[in-house]
PDB file of C-alpha atoms in Angstrom:
ATOM      1  CA  MET A   1       0.000   0.000   0.000  1.00 84.00           C
ATOM      2  CA  LEU A   2       2.092   2.875  -1.288  1.00 94.00           C
ATOM      3  CA  PRO A   3       1.253   6.427  -0.173  1.00 95.00           C
ATOM      4  CA  HIS A   4       2.680   7.568  -3.519  1.00 96.00           C
ATOM      5  CA  TRP A   5       3.183   5.547  -6.691  1.00 96.00           C
ATOM      6  CA  ASP A   6       6.846   4.630  -7.064  1.00 96.00           C
ATOM      7  CA  GLY A   7       6.779   3.584 -10.707  1.00 95.00           C
ATOM      8  CA  GLY A   8       7.016  -0.106  -9.837  1.00 95.00           C
ATOM      9  CA  ARG A   9      10.192  -0.074  -7.728  1.00 95.00           C
ATOM     10  CA  PHE A  10       8.339  -2.005  -5.001  1.00 95.00           C
ATOM     11  CA  PHE A  11       8.188  -4.961  -7.410  1.00 96.00           C
ATOM     12  CA  GLY A  12      11.604  -4.327  -8.955  1.00 96.00           C
ATOM     13  CA  PRO A  13      13.315  -7.729  -8.508  1.00 97.00           C
ATOM     14  CA  VAL A  14      10.307  -9.564  -9.961  1.00 97.00           C
ATOM     15  CA  ILE A  15       9.952  -7.155 -12.874  1.00 97.00           C
ATOM     16  CA  ARG A  16      13.639  -7.375 -13.747  1.00 97.00           C
ATOM     17  CA  ARG A  17      13.655 -11.155 -13.684  1.00 97.00           C
ATOM     18  CA  LEU A  18      10.503 -11.513 -15.765  1.00 95.00           C
ATOM     19  CA  THR A  19      12.014  -9.121 -18.292  1.00 95.00           C
ATOM     20  CA  GLU A  20      15.207 -11.193 -18.389  1.00 96.00           C
ATOM     21  CA  LEU A  21      13.077 -14.271 -19.033  1.00 93.00           C
ATOM     22  CA  GLY A  22      11.638 -12.606 -22.118  1.00 92.00           C
ATOM     23  CA  CYS A  23       8.341 -11.298 -20.746  1.00 93.00           C
ATOM     24  CA  ARG A  24       6.959  -7.922 -21.789  1.00 92.00           C
ATOM     25  CA  ILE A  25       5.820  -6.237 -18.585  1.00 94.00           C
ATOM     26  CA  GLU A  26       3.109  -3.699 -17.877  1.00 95.00           C
ATOM     27  CA  VAL A  27       3.178  -2.434 -14.290  1.00 96.00           C
ATOM     28  CA  VAL A  28       0.100  -0.624 -13.014  1.00 96.00           C
ATOM     29  CA  ASP A  29      -0.734   1.423  -9.936  1.00 97.00           C
ATOM     30  CA  THR A  30      -3.736  -0.473  -8.571  1.00 97.00           C
ATOM     31  CA  LEU A  31      -4.814   2.463  -6.422  1.00 97.00           C
ATOM     32  CA  SER A  32      -4.891   4.880  -9.364  1.00 97.00           C
ATOM     33  CA  ARG A  33      -8.481   3.761 -10.021  1.00 97.00           C
ATOM     34  CA  LEU A  34      -9.646   4.049  -6.422  1.00 97.00           C
ATOM     35  CA  ASP A  35     -12.397   6.576  -5.795  1.00 96.00           C
ATOM     36  CA  ASP A  36     -15.325   7.053  -3.434  1.00 94.00           C
ATOM     37  CA  SER A  37     -17.522   4.660  -5.412  1.00 97.00           C
ATOM     38  CA  VAL A  38     -15.137   1.744  -4.727  1.00 98.00           C
ATOM     39  CA  THR A  39     -16.299  -0.028  -1.575  1.00 97.00           C
ATOM     40  CA  SER A  40     -14.790  -3.495  -2.056  1.00 98.00           C
ATOM     41  CA  VAL A  41     -11.851  -5.263  -3.633  1.00 98.00           C
ATOM     42  CA  ALA A  42     -14.303  -6.577  -6.243  1.00 98.00           C
ATOM     43  CA  ASP A  43     -15.226  -2.994  -7.172  1.00 98.00           C
ATOM     44  CA  LEU A  44     -11.575  -2.092  -7.632  1.00 98.00           C
ATOM     45  CA  ALA A  45     -10.917  -5.287  -9.585  1.00 98.00           C
ATOM     46  CA  ALA A  46     -13.660  -4.393 -12.044  1.00 97.00           C
ATOM     47  CA  ARG A  47     -11.671  -1.277 -12.961  1.00 97.00           C
ATOM     48  CA  TRP A  48      -8.760  -3.494 -14.080  1.00 97.00           C
ATOM     49  CA  ALA A  49     -10.648  -6.331 -15.771  1.00 96.00           C
ATOM     50  CA  THR A  50      -9.707  -5.407 -19.333  1.00 95.00           C
ATOM     51  CA  GLU A  51      -5.974  -5.247 -18.686  1.00 93.00           C
ATOM     52  CA  ALA A  52      -5.950  -8.535 -16.761  1.00 94.00           C
ATOM     53  CA  GLN A  53      -7.777 -10.424 -19.510  1.00 91.00           C
ATOM     54  CA  GLU A  54      -5.187  -9.368 -22.076  1.00 91.00           C
ATOM     55  CA  ALA A  55      -2.219 -10.816 -20.142  1.00 94.00           C
ATOM     56  CA  ASP A  56      -0.431 -14.165 -20.506  1.00 95.00           C
ATOM     57  CA  LEU A  57       0.643 -13.997 -16.848  1.00 97.00           C
ATOM     58  CA  VAL A  58      -0.879 -11.875 -14.101  1.00 97.00           C
ATOM     59  CA  ALA A  59       1.059 -10.901 -10.974  1.00 97.00           C
ATOM     60  CA  GLY A  60       0.051  -8.894  -7.949  1.00 97.00           C
ATOM     61  CA  ASN A  61       1.611  -7.673  -4.716  1.00 97.00           C
ATOM     62  CA  ALA A  62      -0.353  -6.979  -1.488  1.00 98.00           C
ATOM     63  CA  LEU A  63      -3.601  -5.146  -2.397  1.00 98.00           C
ATOM     64  CA  GLY A  64      -2.764  -5.621  -6.070  1.00 98.00           C
ATOM     65  CA  GLY A  65      -2.633  -9.352  -5.448  1.00 98.00           C
ATOM     66  CA  ALA A  66      -6.011  -9.287  -3.726  1.00 98.00           C
ATOM     67  CA  VAL A  67      -7.388  -7.508  -6.791  1.00 98.00           C
ATOM     68  CA  VAL A  68      -5.939 -10.257  -8.996  1.00 98.00           C
ATOM     69  CA  GLN A  69      -7.694 -12.883  -6.867  1.00 98.00           C
ATOM     70  CA  ALA A  70     -10.979 -11.012  -7.259  1.00 98.00           C
ATOM     71  CA  LEU A  71     -10.433 -11.212 -11.025  1.00 98.00           C
ATOM     72  CA  LEU A  72      -9.735 -14.962 -11.124  1.00 98.00           C
ATOM     73  CA  PRO A  73     -13.251 -15.961 -12.287  1.00 97.00           C
ATOM     74  CA  THR A  74     -12.738 -13.775 -15.383  1.00 96.00           C
ATOM     75  CA  LEU A  75      -9.281 -15.108 -16.305  1.00 97.00           C
ATOM     76  CA  ASP A  76      -8.739 -17.899 -18.812  1.00 94.00           C
ATOM     77  CA  ALA A  77      -6.532 -20.156 -16.641  1.00 95.00           C
ATOM     78  CA  VAL A  78      -3.431 -17.995 -17.196  1.00 96.00           C
ATOM     79  CA  PRO A  79      -0.559 -18.360 -14.703  1.00 97.00           C
ATOM     80  CA  VAL A  80      -0.981 -16.156 -11.633  1.00 97.00           C
ATOM     81  CA  LEU A  81       1.831 -15.072  -9.339  1.00 97.00           C
ATOM     82  CA  LEU A  82       1.011 -13.410  -6.008  1.00 98.00           C
ATOM     83  CA  VAL A  83       3.322 -11.840  -3.438  1.00 98.00           C
ATOM     84  CA  SER A  84       2.077 -11.057   0.088  1.00 98.00           C
ATOM     85  CA  ALA A  85      -1.437 -10.952  -1.324  1.00 98.00           C
ATOM     86  CA  PRO A  86      -4.207 -11.713   1.187  1.00 98.00           C
ATOM     87  CA  THR A  87      -6.951 -14.122   0.215  1.00 98.00           C
ATOM     88  CA  LYS A  88      -8.803 -13.770   3.503  1.00 98.00           C
ATOM     89  CA  ALA A  89      -8.507 -11.423   6.444  1.00 98.00           C
ATOM     90  CA  ASP A  90      -8.782 -12.297  10.110  1.00 98.00           C
ATOM     91  CA  HIS A  91      -9.004 -10.135  13.209  1.00 98.00           C
ATOM     92  CA  THR A  92      -5.218  -9.870  13.532  1.00 98.00           C
ATOM     93  CA  LEU A  93      -4.689  -8.673   9.978  1.00 98.00           C
ATOM     94  CA  ALA A  94      -7.644  -6.283  10.089  1.00 98.00           C
ATOM     95  CA  SER A  95      -6.568  -4.761  13.399  1.00 98.00           C
ATOM     96  CA  ARG A  96      -2.992  -4.242  12.221  1.00 98.00           C
ATOM     97  CA  LEU A  97      -4.196  -2.591   9.034  1.00 98.00           C
ATOM     98  CA  ALA A  98      -6.507  -0.408  11.142  1.00 98.00           C
ATOM     99  CA  SER A  99      -3.570   0.648  13.335  1.00 98.00           C
ATOM    100  CA  ILE A 100      -2.013   2.175  10.205  1.00 98.00           C
ATOM    101  CA  VAL A 101      -5.203   3.770   8.929  1.00 98.00           C
ATOM    102  CA  GLU A 102      -6.209   5.221  12.314  1.00 97.00           C
ATOM    103  CA  ALA A 103      -2.828   6.695  13.269  1.00 97.00           C
ATOM    104  CA  ASP A 104      -2.956  10.322  14.400  1.00 96.00           C
ATOM    105  CA  ASP A 105      -1.207  11.799  11.372  1.00 96.00           C
ATOM    106  CA  LEU A 106       0.601  10.813   8.197  1.00 96.00           C
ATOM    107  CA  THR A 107       3.972  10.588   9.940  1.00 96.00           C
ATOM    108  CA  ALA A 108       2.598   8.138  12.509  1.00 97.00           C
ATOM    109  CA  SER A 109       0.785   6.196   9.794  1.00 97.00           C
ATOM    110  CA  LEU A 110       3.948   5.791   7.721  1.00 96.00           C
ATOM    111  CA  ARG A 111       5.958   4.839  10.817  1.00 96.00           C
ATOM    112  CA  ARG A 112       3.462   2.114  11.700  1.00 97.00           C
ATOM    113  CA  LEU A 113       3.415   0.927   8.086  1.00 97.00           C
ATOM    114  CA  ALA A 114       7.213   0.674   8.046  1.00 96.00           C
ATOM    115  CA  GLU A 115       7.180  -1.303  11.304  1.00 97.00           C
ATOM    116  CA  LEU A 116       4.676  -3.834  10.003  1.00 98.00           C
ATOM    117  CA  VAL A 117       6.158  -4.221   6.530  1.00 97.00           C
ATOM    118  CA  ALA A 118       9.588  -5.105   7.966  1.00 98.00           C
ATOM    119  CA  PRO A 119      10.296  -8.698   9.058  1.00 98.00           C
ATOM    120  CA  GLN A 120       9.239  -9.352  12.640  1.00 98.00           C
ATOM    121  CA  GLY A 121      12.033  -8.497  15.063  1.00 96.00           C
ATOM    122  CA  THR A 122      13.737  -6.065  12.675  1.00 95.00           C
ATOM    123  CA  SER A 123      14.745  -2.627  13.918  1.00 92.00           C
ATOM    124  CA  VAL A 124      13.174   0.062  11.736  1.00 93.00           C
ATOM    125  CA  PRO A 125      14.721   3.545  11.447  1.00 91.00           C
ATOM    126  CA  THR A 126      12.588   6.348  12.830  1.00 88.00           C
ATOM    127  CA  THR A 127      10.402   7.872  10.143  1.00 82.00           C
ATOM    128  CA  PRO A 128      11.171  11.587   9.834  1.00 91.00           C
ATOM    129  CA  PRO A 129       8.197  13.946  10.103  1.00 96.00           C
ATOM    130  CA  VAL A 130       6.350  14.440   6.832  1.00 95.00           C
ATOM    131  CA  PRO A 131       3.780  17.093   5.939  1.00 96.00           C
ATOM    132  CA  GLU A 132       0.157  16.048   5.806  1.00 96.00           C
ATOM    133  CA  ASP A 133      -0.787  14.873   2.342  1.00 97.00           C
ATOM    134  CA  GLU A 134      -4.442  14.186   1.622  1.00 96.00           C
ATOM    135  CA  THR A 135      -3.661  12.049  -1.422  1.00 96.00           C
ATOM    136  CA  ALA A 136      -1.307   9.810   0.562  1.00 97.00           C
ATOM    137  CA  ARG A 137      -3.787   9.460   3.425  1.00 96.00           C
ATOM    138  CA  ARG A 138      -6.598   8.635   0.997  1.00 96.00           C
ATOM    139  CA  ARG A 139      -4.532   5.963  -0.754  1.00 97.00           C
ATOM    140  CA  ILE A 140      -3.484   4.292   2.502  1.00 97.00           C
ATOM    141  CA  ALA A 141      -6.861   4.458   4.209  1.00 97.00           C
ATOM    142  CA  GLY A 142      -8.970   3.730   1.139  1.00 97.00           C
ATOM    143  CA  GLY A 143      -6.896   0.755   0.074  1.00 97.00           C
ATOM    144  CA  MET A 144      -6.451  -0.864   3.467  1.00 98.00           C
ATOM    145  CA  ARG A 145     -10.108  -0.587   4.441  1.00 98.00           C
ATOM    146  CA  LEU A 146     -10.993  -2.717   1.424  1.00 98.00           C
ATOM    147  CA  LEU A 147      -9.102  -5.613   3.026  1.00 98.00           C
ATOM    148  CA  TYR A 148     -10.684  -5.626   6.490  1.00 98.00           C
ATOM    149  CA  ASP A 149     -13.399  -8.202   5.667  1.00 97.00           C
ATOM    150  CA  LEU A 150     -11.757  -9.824   2.670  1.00 98.00           C
ATOM    151  CA  ASP A 151     -12.550 -13.427   1.724  1.00 98.00           C
ATOM    152  CA  LEU A 152     -11.680 -14.586  -1.809  1.00 98.00           C
ATOM    153  CA  THR A 153     -11.179 -18.238  -0.851  1.00 98.00           C
ATOM    154  CA  ALA A 154     -13.779 -19.542  -3.300  1.00 98.00           C
ATOM    155  CA  ASN A 155     -12.135 -17.713  -6.211  1.00 98.00           C
ATOM    156  CA  VAL A 156      -8.740 -19.238  -5.485  1.00 98.00           C
ATOM    157  CA  LEU A 157      -9.938 -22.783  -4.823  1.00 97.00           C
ATOM    158  CA  SER A 158     -11.976 -22.862  -8.035  1.00 97.00           C
ATOM    159  CA  TYR A 159      -9.276 -21.386 -10.273  1.00 97.00           C
ATOM    160  CA  GLN A 160      -8.189 -23.789 -13.017  1.00 96.00           C
ATOM    161  CA  GLY A 161      -4.877 -22.160 -13.894  1.00 96.00           C
ATOM    162  CA  PRO A 162      -1.483 -22.368 -12.160  1.00 97.00           C
ATOM    163  CA  LEU A 163      -1.284 -20.074  -9.152  1.00 97.00           C
ATOM    164  CA  SER A 164       1.618 -19.543  -6.777  1.00 96.00           C
ATOM    165  CA  GLN A 165       1.799 -17.297  -3.738  1.00 97.00           C
ATOM    166  CA  PHE A 166       4.848 -15.984  -1.874  1.00 98.00           C
ATOM    167  CA  VAL A 167       4.578 -14.924   1.763  1.00 98.00           C
ATOM    168  CA  GLY A 168       7.333 -13.955   4.167  1.00 98.00           C
ATOM    169  CA  GLU A 169       8.095 -16.281   7.053  1.00 98.00           C
ATOM    170  CA  ARG A 170       8.379 -13.275   9.383  1.00 98.00           C
ATOM    171  CA  SER A 171       5.666 -11.142   7.829  1.00 98.00           C
ATOM    172  CA  GLN A 172       3.655  -9.124  10.345  1.00 98.00           C
ATOM    173  CA  LEU A 173       0.760  -8.563   7.953  1.00 98.00           C
ATOM    174  CA  VAL A 174      -0.030 -11.180   5.301  1.00 98.00           C
ATOM    175  CA  THR A 175       1.088 -14.638   6.441  1.00 98.00           C
ATOM    176  CA  ALA A 176       0.392 -18.204   5.355  1.00 97.00           C
ATOM    177  CA  GLU A 177      -2.743 -17.991   7.518  1.00 97.00           C
ATOM    178  CA  HIS A 178      -4.199 -15.420   5.135  1.00 98.00           C
ATOM    179  CA  VAL A 179      -3.745 -17.273   1.842  1.00 98.00           C
ATOM    180  CA  VAL A 180      -4.939 -20.503   0.273  1.00 94.00           C
ATOM    181  CA  GLY A 181      -3.565 -22.670  -2.512  1.00 86.00           C
ATOM    182  CA  GLU A 182       0.112 -23.248  -3.256  1.00 85.00           C
ATOM    183  CA  VAL A 183       2.152 -21.160  -0.822  1.00 95.00           C
ATOM    184  CA  VAL A 184       5.906 -20.564  -0.925  1.00 97.00           C
ATOM    185  CA  VAL A 185       7.063 -19.336   2.493  1.00 98.00           C
ATOM    186  CA  VAL A 186      10.155 -17.152   2.094  1.00 98.00           C
ATOM    187  CA  PRO A 187      12.593 -17.692   5.013  1.00 98.00           C
ATOM    188  CA  GLY A 188      13.319 -14.629   7.120  1.00 98.00           C
ATOM    189  CA  ALA A 189      11.261 -12.282   4.928  1.00 98.00           C
ATOM    190  CA  GLY A 190       8.587  -9.766   5.828  1.00 98.00           C
ATOM    191  CA  MET A 191       5.887  -8.251   3.624  1.00 98.00           C
ATOM    192  CA  ARG A 192       8.354  -7.577   0.810  1.00 98.00           C
ATOM    193  CA  PRO A 193      10.079 -10.923   0.252  1.00 98.00           C
ATOM    194  CA  GLN A 194      11.167  -9.819  -3.219  1.00 98.00           C
ATOM    195  CA  HIS A 195      13.456  -7.303  -1.477  1.00 98.00           C
ATOM    196  CA  ASP A 196      14.214  -9.213   1.733  1.00 98.00           C
ATOM    197  CA  ARG A 197      15.229 -12.455  -0.032  1.00 98.00           C
ATOM    198  CA  PRO A 198      15.413 -11.696  -3.776  1.00 98.00           C
ATOM    199  CA  GLU A 199      17.571 -14.712  -4.604  1.00 98.00           C
ATOM    200  CA  PHE A 200      15.050 -17.108  -3.028  1.00 98.00           C
ATOM    201  CA  VAL A 201      12.079 -15.494  -4.767  1.00 98.00           C
ATOM    202  CA  ILE A 202      13.826 -15.399  -8.149  1.00 98.00           C
ATOM    203  CA  ASP A 203      14.767 -19.078  -7.915  1.00 98.00           C
ATOM    204  CA  HIS A 204      11.119 -20.052  -7.429  1.00 97.00           C
ATOM    205  CA  LEU A 205       9.956 -17.484  -9.977  1.00 97.00           C
ATOM    206  CA  ASP A 206      12.231 -19.033 -12.613  1.00 96.00           C
ATOM    207  CA  ARG A 207      10.708 -22.453 -12.051  1.00 96.00           C
ATOM    208  CA  PHE A 208       7.161 -21.145 -12.102  1.00 96.00           C
ATOM    209  CA  VAL A 209       7.639 -19.272 -15.369  1.00 95.00           C
ATOM    210  CA  LYS A 210       9.488 -22.100 -17.110  1.00 93.00           C
ATOM    211  CA  GLU A 211       6.840 -24.638 -16.071  1.00 95.00           C
ATOM    212  CA  ASN A 212       3.852 -22.531 -17.027  1.00 94.00           C
ATOM    213  CA  LEU A 213       4.749 -20.199 -19.894  1.00 88.00           C
ATOM    214  CA  SER A 214       5.622 -21.541 -23.320  1.00 64.00           C
ATOM    215  CA  ARG A 215       8.647 -19.838 -24.846  1.00 48.00           C
TER     216      ARG A 215
END
């Protein structure tokens, strides 16, 4: 859940490797189509249905991965790759997301986000004060609230295509408890296993692509 779009750097190791494997990549800012009429992950997914149906492989990280799971019934069994993408929320996940959304100001919200994104037990540098930014607050709050009561289990279990999910072993947000299907637990990683353990993720990514995409 990025307060500002970073051009895809959050997914950098995955993007670079897919490009090296010969894939043509389109990276999108899932939250760019969030507005007041979006009240569920399914609503947000509907805004991205056309792009997803045109792809030979669909990948999603965090909220973006939840959106991909909402789109599964519309996909034609293409390979799906998910990273720290919740399928279902429980009280622990919802309350931790709420602790970010309900922080007193943007500085406190970003500090709490940094704490929870890092692997459990990791020391996180103090977030310097930042000016209030309504766009950043709206992105964080609007996106995270969509996940509080999430349950896309039926979509995942009924999907006919190959689907693989990465979660960090030491993630403080999305864990193996919040996903279904084939799960690759990344040792020592938090919510961003592609940055915490890029070599591990890339090794599994290589196998997934080679097994499921014709060259």
